Coordinates of C-alpha atoms and ligand atoms in Angstrom, one line a residue:
M236 CA 65.0 105.8 28.0
R237 CA 63.9 102.9 30.0
S238 CA 66.4 100.1 30.3
K239 CA 65.6 96.4 29.6
Y240 CA 65.1 93.8 31.7
V241 CA 65.3 89.9 31.1
A242 CA 63.6 87.3 33.4
G243 CA 64.1 83.5 33.4
N244 CA 60.7 81.6 34.5
W245 CA 62.1 78.0 34.9
K246 CA 58.5 76.8 35.7
M247 CA 58.4 73.2 36.9
N248 CA 61.6 71.9 35.7
M249 CA 65.3 71.0 36.6
D250 CA 66.5 68.8 39.5
K251 CA 68.6 70.3 42.4
A252 CA 72.1 69.8 41.0
G253 CA 70.7 71.1 37.5
A254 CA 69.4 74.4 39.6
V255 CA 72.7 75.2 41.1
A256 CA 74.5 74.4 38.0
L257 CA 72.5 76.7 35.8
A258 CA 72.4 79.6 38.4
K259 CA 76.2 79.0 38.7
D260 CA 76.8 79.6 34.6
L261 CA 74.4 82.4 34.8
V262 CA 76.4 84.3 37.6
E263 CA 79.8 83.5 35.5
A264 CA 78.2 84.3 32.2
L265 CA 76.6 88.0 33.4
K266 CA 78.7 89.0 35.8
D267 CA 80.2 92.0 33.5
F268 CA 77.3 93.2 32.2
D269 CA 75.3 96.1 33.5
G270 CA 71.5 94.7 33.1
K271 CA 68.7 93.7 34.7
F272 CA 68.2 90.1 35.1
M273 CA 66.3 87.8 36.9
I274 CA 65.8 84.0 37.3
A275 CA 62.5 81.9 39.0
P276 CA 63.6 78.6 40.0
P277 CA 60.9 76.1 41.4
Y278 CA 60.1 77.1 45.3
V279 CA 62.3 73.8 46.6
Y280 CA 65.4 75.2 44.8
L281 CA 65.0 78.7 45.7
D282 CA 67.3 78.5 49.0
A283 CA 70.0 76.6 46.9
V284 CA 69.8 79.5 44.0
A285 CA 70.0 82.0 46.4
Q286 CA 73.3 81.0 47.9
I287 CA 74.7 81.3 44.5
L288 CA 73.1 84.4 43.6
K289 CA 74.7 86.4 46.6
G290 CA 76.5 89.2 45.6
S291 CA 75.8 88.8 41.9
N292 CA 73.8 91.1 39.3
I293 CA 71.0 88.7 39.2
L294 CA 67.5 88.9 41.2
L295 CA 66.2 85.7 42.7
G296 CA 62.4 85.4 41.7
A297 CA 59.5 83.1 42.9
Q298 CA 57.1 81.8 40.5
D299 CA 54.1 82.7 42.7
M300 CA 52.9 83.1 46.2
A301 CA 50.3 83.1 48.6
A302 CA 47.5 85.8 48.8
T303 CA 47.7 85.5 52.8
D304 CA 49.9 86.2 55.6
N305 CA 51.5 83.0 57.5
G306 CA 49.2 80.8 59.1
A307 CA 46.6 77.7 58.4
H308 CA 47.2 77.5 54.8
T309 CA 48.3 74.1 53.7
G310 CA 50.7 74.1 51.1
A311 CA 51.1 77.4 50.5
V312 CA 54.2 79.8 50.6
S313 CA 53.9 83.4 51.9
A314 CA 55.6 86.7 50.8
K315 CA 57.3 86.6 54.1
M316 CA 58.9 83.4 53.8
L317 CA 60.3 84.1 50.3
K318 CA 61.6 87.4 51.6
D319 CA 63.3 85.4 54.4
I320 CA 65.3 83.1 52.1
G321 CA 66.5 86.2 49.8
V322 CA 63.8 86.5 47.1
Q323 CA 63.4 89.8 45.6
T324 CA 60.8 89.4 43.2
V325 CA 57.5 87.3 42.4
I326 CA 55.8 86.3 39.2
L327 CA 52.3 86.9 39.7
G328 CA 49.2 86.0 37.2
H329 CA 50.8 83.8 34.9
S330 CA 48.6 82.0 32.3
E331 CA 49.8 78.9 33.8
R332 CA 48.7 79.8 37.1
R333 CA 45.2 81.5 35.7
Y334 CA 44.2 78.4 33.7
E335 CA 45.6 75.3 35.5
F336 CA 45.1 76.6 38.9
Y337 CA 41.9 78.9 38.2
E338 CA 43.4 82.2 39.5
S339 CA 41.1 85.1 39.3
N340 CA 42.1 88.5 38.5
R341 CA 40.8 89.1 41.9
L342 CA 43.0 86.7 43.7
I343 CA 45.9 88.0 41.6
N344 CA 45.2 91.3 43.1
R345 CA 45.4 90.1 46.6
K346 CA 48.8 88.5 45.7
V347 CA 49.9 91.7 44.1
L348 CA 49.2 93.7 47.4
Q349 CA 50.2 91.0 49.6
A350 CA 54.0 91.1 47.7
L351 CA 54.1 94.9 47.5
E352 CA 53.2 95.1 51.4
N353 CA 56.1 92.5 52.1
G354 CA 58.6 94.5 50.0
L355 CA 58.6 92.3 46.8
E356 CA 59.1 93.5 43.4
V357 CA 56.1 91.7 41.1
V358 CA 56.1 90.8 37.5
L359 CA 52.4 91.0 36.5
C360 CA 51.6 88.5 33.6
I361 CA 48.8 89.3 31.4
G362 CA 47.7 88.0 27.9
E363 CA 44.6 86.8 25.7
L364 CA 43.9 83.3 24.4
F365 CA 43.7 82.7 20.9
S366 CA 40.1 82.7 20.9
Q367 CA 40.0 85.9 22.4
R368 CA 42.7 87.4 19.8
I369 CA 40.7 86.1 16.7
V370 CA 37.2 87.8 17.8
G371 CA 39.3 91.2 18.6
V372 CA 39.3 91.7 22.1
T373 CA 42.8 91.3 23.1
E374 CA 43.1 95.0 24.4
D375 CA 40.1 94.6 26.3
V376 CA 41.2 91.5 28.1
C377 CA 44.7 92.6 28.9
E378 CA 43.1 96.4 30.1
L379 CA 40.7 94.4 32.6
Q380 CA 43.5 92.1 33.5
I381 CA 45.9 95.3 34.4
R382 CA 42.8 97.3 36.2
D383 CA 41.6 94.3 38.4
G384 CA 45.5 93.0 39.2
L385 CA 46.6 96.6 40.0
A386 CA 43.4 97.9 41.8
G387 CA 44.7 99.5 45.1
V388 CA 48.1 99.9 44.0
S389 CA 49.7 103.4 44.7
N390 CA 51.6 105.4 42.2
D391 CA 54.6 104.9 44.7
Q392 CA 54.2 101.4 44.5
L393 CA 53.8 101.1 40.8
S394 CA 57.6 101.2 40.6
K395 CA 58.0 97.8 41.9
I396 CA 55.5 96.6 39.3
T397 CA 56.8 95.2 36.0
I398 CA 53.9 93.9 33.5
A399 CA 54.7 90.9 31.1
Y400 CA 52.6 90.7 28.1
E401 CA 52.2 86.9 27.3
P402 CA 49.8 86.0 24.4
I403 CA 48.8 82.5 25.8
W404 CA 48.8 81.3 22.2
A405 CA 52.5 82.0 22.0
I406 CA 53.7 80.3 25.2
G407 CA 55.9 77.4 24.8
T408 CA 54.2 76.9 21.5
G409 CA 57.2 78.2 19.1
K410 CA 54.6 80.5 18.0
T411 CA 56.0 84.2 18.6
A412 CA 53.8 87.1 18.3
T413 CA 55.5 89.0 15.5
P414 CA 57.3 92.3 16.8
E415 CA 54.6 94.4 15.4
E416 CA 51.8 92.4 16.8
A417 CA 53.3 92.3 20.3
E418 CA 54.2 96.1 20.0
K419 CA 50.5 97.2 19.5
V420 CA 49.3 95.4 22.2
Q421 CA 52.3 96.9 24.7
A422 CA 51.6 100.4 23.5
S423 CA 47.9 99.8 24.5
V424 CA 49.2 98.4 27.7
R425 CA 51.2 101.6 28.6
E426 CA 48.1 103.7 27.5
V427 CA 46.0 101.9 29.9
I428 CA 48.7 102.4 32.8
G429 CA 48.9 106.2 31.5
R430 CA 44.8 106.7 32.0
I431 CA 45.2 104.9 35.8
F432 CA 48.7 106.2 37.1
G433 CA 49.2 109.1 34.8
K434 CA 51.8 109.9 31.8
E435 CA 54.8 109.8 33.8
A436 CA 54.1 106.2 35.6
A437 CA 53.3 104.8 32.0
G438 CA 56.8 106.4 30.7
E439 CA 58.8 104.6 33.5
I440 CA 57.2 101.2 34.0
K441 CA 58.8 98.3 32.2
I442 CA 56.6 96.0 29.8
L443 CA 58.0 92.6 28.9
Y444 CA 57.0 90.6 26.2
G445 CA 56.7 86.8 27.0
G446 CA 56.0 83.7 24.4
S447 CA 58.7 81.8 22.8
M448 CA 61.1 84.5 22.8
N449 CA 64.4 83.0 21.7
A450 CA 68.0 84.0 20.5
S451 CA 66.7 84.4 17.1
N452 CA 63.8 86.6 17.5
A453 CA 65.1 88.4 20.7
D454 CA 67.0 91.3 18.7
E455 CA 63.8 92.2 16.5
L456 CA 61.5 91.9 19.6
L457 CA 63.5 94.1 21.9
A458 CA 64.0 96.7 19.3
Q459 CA 60.1 97.6 19.3
P460 CA 59.6 100.8 21.6
D461 CA 57.4 99.4 23.9
I462 CA 59.1 96.0 24.6
D463 CA 61.2 96.6 27.5
G464 CA 62.3 93.1 27.8
G465 CA 61.4 89.4 27.9
L466 CA 60.1 86.9 30.1
I467 CA 61.5 83.6 29.0
G468 CA 60.3 80.2 29.7
G469 CA 61.8 77.3 27.7
A470 CA 65.0 79.4 26.6
S471 CA 65.8 80.0 30.3
L472 CA 66.6 76.6 30.8
K473 CA 70.3 76.4 29.8
A474 CA 72.8 79.0 29.7
E475 CA 73.6 78.8 25.9
T476 CA 69.9 79.8 24.9
F477 CA 69.1 82.5 27.9
V478 CA 72.6 84.1 27.9
P479 CA 72.5 85.5 24.2
I480 CA 68.9 87.2 25.0
C481 CA 70.2 88.9 28.0
K482 CA 72.9 90.2 25.9
S483 CA 70.6 91.4 23.4
S484 CA 68.8 93.3 25.9
L485 CA 71.9 95.3 26.5
T486 CA 72.3 96.6 23.0
K487 CA 69.0 98.0 22.5
Ligands
PGA646 P1 58.1 80.2 26.5 O1 57.3 80.7 28.0 O2 59.1 80.9 26.5 O3 58.5 78.7 26.7 O4 57.0 80.3 25.6 C1 57.2 82.0 28.3 C2 56.3 82.1 29.4 O5 55.3 81.3 30.1 O6 56.9 83.1 30.8

């Protein structure tokens, strides 16, 4: 059986003291649990948080990354720089990157390949707009995001990839997909992985759900066979709201 994975995406929140304090609280609260956990602070606090997470069971993630290697790319942060300060994984293709920063599937694919080449794990986000859901193209949109996002990824490299299905209409809105709605899409995502990478790879890859997941709905969502964890935004900003979701992930 696949073990679960709970990741916190802090987005553009927190100040340095708050980031350090939250990281310390999480290290303490999760230290006795044998699960897979990750937090992704804003870039400028990564180094400070890295010091706190050293030797803990919480992975350090970045929220985005450049598609290119070091060089003349003003304002960008490379995979090598992230590795250098202890980052282990990177969230790519988040809908806020796709829609606020006009990131295309092609650009996201370049970032995925760049991350893998530099030894970072990836959480690749996919998901549909509400307008796409109501016209019934959710699964097609997700399939395209997977096929384009993972183009050129080998079967060996796939073991470093986690998919996060995040219906965009559920992000930060308090409107969660029902466990059945999420499960239906996530099962179809696994089928797509199977068609591209084979049945064994499809059975192994972790597919997280994201979109207003919290301590009250986590149990039901995590009980679905194709929901292997959560990518948590709002509820990851406080230990009281994030730790219970991490604990839920251990019992499913
Ligand atoms: P949310 O965000 O939990 O605040 O809905 C999830 C995400 O964007 O990853």
